[in-house]
PDB file of C-alpha atoms in Angstrom:
ATOM      1  CA  MET A   5      15.093 -42.727 -19.082  1.00 49.00           C
ATOM      2  CA  LEU A   6      16.783 -39.919 -19.234  1.00 44.00           C
ATOM      3  CA  ARG A   7      14.962 -38.575 -21.869  1.00 50.00           C
ATOM      4  CA  THR A   8      12.286 -39.117 -20.030  1.00 46.00           C
ATOM      5  CA  LEU A   9      12.652 -37.104 -17.064  1.00 41.00           C
ATOM      6  CA  ALA A  10      14.038 -34.754 -19.524  1.00 43.00           C
ATOM      7  CA  ALA A  11      10.578 -34.382 -21.781  1.00 45.00           C
ATOM      8  CA  CYS A  12       8.612 -34.080 -18.218  1.00 45.00           C
ATOM      9  CA  ALA A  13      10.439 -31.564 -16.960  1.00 44.00           C
ATOM     10  CA  ALA A  14      10.171 -29.261 -19.993  1.00 47.00           C
ATOM     11  CA  LEU A  15       6.473 -29.975 -20.420  1.00 45.00           C
ATOM     12  CA  THR A  16       6.063 -28.943 -16.668  1.00 48.00           C
ATOM     13  CA  LEU A  17       8.384 -25.674 -17.017  1.00 48.00           C
ATOM     14  CA  MET A  18       6.404 -24.906 -20.259  1.00 50.00           C
ATOM     15  CA  SER A  19       3.072 -25.306 -18.647  1.00 49.00           C
ATOM     16  CA  GLY A  20       4.319 -23.101 -16.178  1.00 49.00           C
ATOM     17  CA  THR A  21       4.810 -20.517 -18.473  1.00 48.00           C
ATOM     18  CA  ALA A  22       1.626 -21.501 -19.742  1.00 45.00           C
ATOM     19  CA  MET A  23      -0.184 -20.593 -16.610  1.00 44.00           C
ATOM     20  CA  THR A  24       1.666 -17.023 -16.357  1.00 49.00           C
ATOM     21  CA  ASP A  25       0.746 -15.917 -19.809  1.00 50.00           C
ATOM     22  CA  ALA A  26      -3.140 -17.156 -19.226  1.00 47.00           C
ATOM     23  CA  ALA A  27      -2.817 -15.681 -15.960  1.00 46.00           C
ATOM     24  CA  ARG A  28      -1.518 -12.479 -17.879  1.00 49.00           C
ATOM     25  CA  ALA A  29      -3.788 -12.078 -20.154  1.00 52.00           C
ATOM     26  CA  GLU A  30      -6.393 -12.293 -18.124  1.00 69.00           C
ATOM     27  CA  GLY A  31      -5.184  -9.539 -15.651  1.00 86.00           C
ATOM     28  CA  VAL A  32      -4.578 -10.305 -11.567  1.00 94.00           C
ATOM     29  CA  SER A  33      -5.453  -8.448  -8.975  1.00 96.00           C
ATOM     30  CA  HIS A  34      -3.067  -7.622  -6.213  1.00 98.00           C
ATOM     31  CA  LYS A  35      -3.710  -6.044  -3.140  1.00 98.00           C
ATOM     32  CA  ILE A  36      -0.624  -4.745  -1.740  1.00 98.00           C
ATOM     33  CA  ALA A  37      -0.731  -2.582   2.332  1.00 98.00           C
ATOM     34  CA  ILE A  38       2.143  -0.003   2.434  1.00 98.00           C
ATOM     35  CA  HIS A  39       2.814   0.958   5.985  1.00 98.00           C
ATOM     36  CA  VAL A  40       4.308   4.504   7.238  1.00 98.00           C
ATOM     37  CA  ASP A  41       5.713   5.341  10.781  1.00 98.00           C
ATOM     38  CA  ASP A  42       8.078   7.687  10.563  1.00 97.00           C
ATOM     39  CA  SER A  43       8.284  11.401   9.909  1.00 97.00           C
ATOM     40  CA  ASP A  44      10.707  11.697   7.915  1.00 97.00           C
ATOM     41  CA  MET A  45       9.424  12.938   4.293  1.00 97.00           C
ATOM     42  CA  ARG A  46      11.705  10.880   2.936  1.00 98.00           C
ATOM     43  CA  VAL A  47      10.097   7.902   3.877  1.00 98.00           C
ATOM     44  CA  MET A  48       6.809   9.321   3.004  1.00 98.00           C
ATOM     45  CA  ASN A  49       7.947   9.960  -0.914  1.00 98.00           C
ATOM     46  CA  MET A  50       9.259   6.239  -1.080  1.00 98.00           C
ATOM     47  CA  ALA A  51       5.526   5.334   0.344  1.00 98.00           C
ATOM     48  CA  LEU A  52       4.153   6.880  -2.629  1.00 98.00           C
ATOM     49  CA  ASN A  53       6.494   6.360  -5.006  1.00 98.00           C
ATOM     50  CA  ASN A  54       5.890   2.530  -4.233  1.00 98.00           C
ATOM     51  CA  ALA A  55       2.943   2.933  -4.993  1.00 98.00           C
ATOM     52  CA  GLU A  56       2.945   4.926  -7.580  1.00 97.00           C
ATOM     53  CA  ASN A  57       5.900   2.133  -9.271  1.00 97.00           C
ATOM     54  CA  ALA A  58       3.727  -0.874  -8.087  1.00 97.00           C
ATOM     55  CA  ARG A  59       0.215   0.531 -10.109  1.00 96.00           C
ATOM     56  CA  SER A  60       2.163   1.792 -12.933  1.00 96.00           C
ATOM     57  CA  TYR A  61       3.592  -1.425 -13.539  1.00 97.00           C
ATOM     58  CA  PHE A  62       0.799  -3.737 -13.032  1.00 96.00           C
ATOM     59  CA  ALA A  63      -1.577  -1.526 -15.447  1.00 95.00           C
ATOM     60  CA  SER A  64       1.653  -2.362 -18.050  1.00 96.00           C
ATOM     61  CA  ILE A  65       0.504  -5.853 -17.783  1.00 96.00           C
ATOM     62  CA  GLY A  66      -2.901  -5.366 -17.563  1.00 96.00           C
ATOM     63  CA  ASP A  67      -3.548  -6.576 -13.856  1.00 97.00           C
ATOM     64  CA  THR A  68      -4.957  -4.186 -11.231  1.00 96.00           C
ATOM     65  CA  VAL A  69      -3.844  -3.244  -7.930  1.00 97.00           C
ATOM     66  CA  GLU A  70      -5.480  -2.445  -4.611  1.00 97.00           C
ATOM     67  CA  LEU A  71      -3.291  -0.135  -2.312  1.00 98.00           C
ATOM     68  CA  GLU A  72      -3.638   0.748   1.087  1.00 98.00           C
ATOM     69  CA  LEU A  73      -0.906   3.108   3.216  1.00 98.00           C
ATOM     70  CA  VAL A  74      -1.647   2.898   6.513  1.00 98.00           C
ATOM     71  CA  ALA A  75       0.103   5.291   8.849  1.00 98.00           C
ATOM     72  CA  TYR A  76       0.809   5.257  12.528  1.00 98.00           C
ATOM     73  CA  GLY A  77       2.775   6.870  15.472  1.00 98.00           C
ATOM     74  CA  PRO A  78       5.264   9.663  13.965  1.00 98.00           C
ATOM     75  CA  GLY A  79       4.066   8.712  10.413  1.00 98.00           C
ATOM     76  CA  LEU A  80       0.908  10.013  10.812  1.00 98.00           C
ATOM     77  CA  GLN A  81       2.171  13.510  10.360  1.00 98.00           C
ATOM     78  CA  MET A  82       1.903  12.161   6.654  1.00 98.00           C
ATOM     79  CA  PHE A  83      -2.049  12.882   6.810  1.00 98.00           C
ATOM     80  CA  VAL A  84      -2.546  15.497   9.433  1.00 98.00           C
ATOM     81  CA  LYS A  85      -3.588  18.659   7.516  1.00 97.00           C
ATOM     82  CA  ASP A  86      -1.232  21.945   7.135  1.00 96.00           C
ATOM     83  CA  GLN A  87       1.631  20.103   8.423  1.00 96.00           C
ATOM     84  CA  SER A  88       1.398  16.848   5.868  1.00 98.00           C
ATOM     85  CA  PRO A  89       4.894  17.057   3.660  1.00 97.00           C
ATOM     86  CA  VAL A  90       2.880  14.993   1.091  1.00 98.00           C
ATOM     87  CA  ALA A  91      -0.507  16.310   1.185  1.00 98.00           C
ATOM     88  CA  ALA A  92      -0.646  17.572  -2.052  1.00 98.00           C
ATOM     89  CA  ARG A  93       0.641  14.377  -4.122  1.00 98.00           C
ATOM     90  CA  ILE A  94      -1.613  12.401  -1.932  1.00 98.00           C
ATOM     91  CA  ALA A  95      -4.914  14.753  -3.351  1.00 98.00           C
ATOM     92  CA  ALA A  96      -3.834  14.357  -7.040  1.00 97.00           C
ATOM     93  CA  MET A  97      -3.057  10.667  -6.214  1.00 97.00           C
ATOM     94  CA  SER A  98      -6.427   9.913  -4.709  1.00 96.00           C
ATOM     95  CA  LEU A  99      -8.034  11.539  -7.665  1.00 96.00           C
ATOM     96  CA  GLU A 100      -6.073   9.656 -10.618  1.00 94.00           C
ATOM     97  CA  PHE A 101      -5.994   5.906  -8.500  1.00 93.00           C
ATOM     98  CA  GLU A 102      -9.917   5.176  -7.494  1.00 91.00           C
ATOM     99  CA  GLU A 103      -8.381   2.120  -5.804  1.00 94.00           C
ATOM    100  CA  ILE A 104      -5.701   3.652  -2.865  1.00 97.00           C
ATOM    101  CA  GLN A 105      -6.606   3.942   0.661  1.00 98.00           C
ATOM    102  CA  PHE A 106      -4.834   6.573   2.996  1.00 98.00           C
ATOM    103  CA  SER A 107      -5.875   4.918   6.562  1.00 98.00           C
ATOM    104  CA  ALA A 108      -4.807   6.848  10.258  1.00 98.00           C
ATOM    105  CA  CYS A 109      -3.984   5.280  12.529  1.00 98.00           C
ATOM    106  CA  GLY A 110      -7.036   6.451  15.530  1.00 98.00           C
ATOM    107  CA  ASN A 111      -4.271   5.288  18.551  1.00 98.00           C
ATOM    108  CA  THR A 112      -2.236   7.483  17.272  1.00 98.00           C
ATOM    109  CA  ILE A 113      -4.925  10.319  16.799  1.00 98.00           C
ATOM    110  CA  LYS A 114      -5.758   9.719  20.709  1.00 98.00           C
ATOM    111  CA  ASN A 115      -2.967   9.891  21.868  1.00 97.00           C
ATOM    112  CA  MET A 116      -1.917  12.762  19.880  1.00 96.00           C
ATOM    113  CA  ALA A 117      -5.681  14.831  21.398  1.00 96.00           C
ATOM    114  CA  LYS A 118      -4.171  14.095  24.656  1.00 96.00           C
ATOM    115  CA  LYS A 119      -0.611  16.129  23.815  1.00 94.00           C
ATOM    116  CA  LEU A 120      -2.443  19.127  22.296  1.00 92.00           C
ATOM    117  CA  GLY A 121      -5.486  18.972  23.502  1.00 96.00           C
ATOM    118  CA  HIS A 122      -7.456  18.706  20.650  1.00 95.00           C
ATOM    119  CA  GLU A 123      -7.983  16.513  18.055  1.00 95.00           C
ATOM    120  CA  PRO A 124      -5.326  16.817  15.007  1.00 96.00           C
ATOM    121  CA  VAL A 125      -7.210  17.665  11.964  1.00 97.00           C
ATOM    122  CA  LEU A 126      -6.721  14.882   9.249  1.00 98.00           C
ATOM    123  CA  ILE A 127      -6.697  15.720   5.315  1.00 98.00           C
ATOM    124  CA  GLU A 128     -10.279  14.791   3.777  1.00 97.00           C
ATOM    125  CA  GLU A 129      -8.129  11.679   2.143  1.00 98.00           C
ATOM    126  CA  ALA A 130      -7.355  10.562   5.350  1.00 98.00           C
ATOM    127  CA  GLU A 131     -10.118   7.600   6.455  1.00 98.00           C
ATOM    128  CA  VAL A 132      -9.492   6.808  10.576  1.00 98.00           C
ATOM    129  CA  VAL A 133      -9.063   3.119  11.173  1.00 98.00           C
ATOM    130  CA  PRO A 134      -9.693   2.280  15.296  1.00 98.00           C
ATOM    131  CA  SER A 135      -5.372   0.780  15.075  1.00 98.00           C
ATOM    132  CA  GLY A 136      -2.790   0.818  12.501  1.00 98.00           C
ATOM    133  CA  VAL A 137      -0.929  -2.229  13.933  1.00 98.00           C
ATOM    134  CA  ALA A 138      -4.174  -3.974  13.701  1.00 98.00           C
ATOM    135  CA  ARG A 139      -4.949  -2.776  10.497  1.00 98.00           C
ATOM    136  CA  LEU A 140      -1.680  -3.903   8.637  1.00 98.00           C
ATOM    137  CA  VAL A 141      -2.605  -7.426  10.090  1.00 98.00           C
ATOM    138  CA  GLU A 142      -6.371  -7.795   9.050  1.00 98.00           C
ATOM    139  CA  LEU A 143      -5.045  -6.456   5.503  1.00 98.00           C
ATOM    140  CA  GLN A 144      -2.351  -9.414   5.236  1.00 98.00           C
ATOM    141  CA  GLU A 145      -4.972 -11.570   6.750  1.00 98.00           C
ATOM    142  CA  ASP A 146      -6.698 -10.325   3.733  1.00 98.00           C
ATOM    143  CA  GLY A 147      -4.273 -11.442   1.780  1.00 98.00           C
ATOM    144  CA  TYR A 148      -2.677  -7.814   0.643  1.00 98.00           C
ATOM    145  CA  SER A 149       1.014  -8.105   0.641  1.00 98.00           C
ATOM    146  CA  TYR A 150       2.960  -5.691   2.865  1.00 98.00           C
ATOM    147  CA  ILE A 151       5.806  -3.254   2.485  1.00 97.00           C
ATOM    148  CA  ARG A 152       7.487  -1.086   4.488  1.00 95.00           C
ATOM    149  CA  PRO A 153       9.986   1.730   2.156  1.00 92.00           C
TER     150      PRO A 153
END
C-alpha cells in the first residue's frame, strides 16, 4: 500500500514538472500592473526596475509580459513633463518595449489643475485614464498581478 501511494505521489510530481516544462516550452503570457503613488524618485526607479527585471526574466525563459504602470496622487509627478525625474528612462523603455503602458490618473490631473490654474503637461508616453484606482481594479479583474514597489 505504501509503495502504491509513493508511486502515485511520484507520478503526480512528475506530471506537474512535465506540465511546467511544457508551459515554458510554449511560452506563457504574464500581465503585471505596477502602482506608483509616491513622488520619491527612489520609488519611481524601483517601479521601473521591477518592470525591466520582470520583462528580462520572462523573456529569458521564453515568456511574454504585458506591463502597465499606473500613477496617481503624488506619484503622478512620474509623468509630469519637466518635473519627472525618470522621464528619459520612461522614453527609452517605451521605445524598446512595446507591451508597456504608462497610465496617469485623470482625477489627480483634475485636482492638480485646480491648484495650478491649468492642467499639468504630461510626458508623451503617458495615457490618461479616468481614475488610477479604478484602473488598478480593472487590471486585477483582467488577471494582472499587482505590484507595489
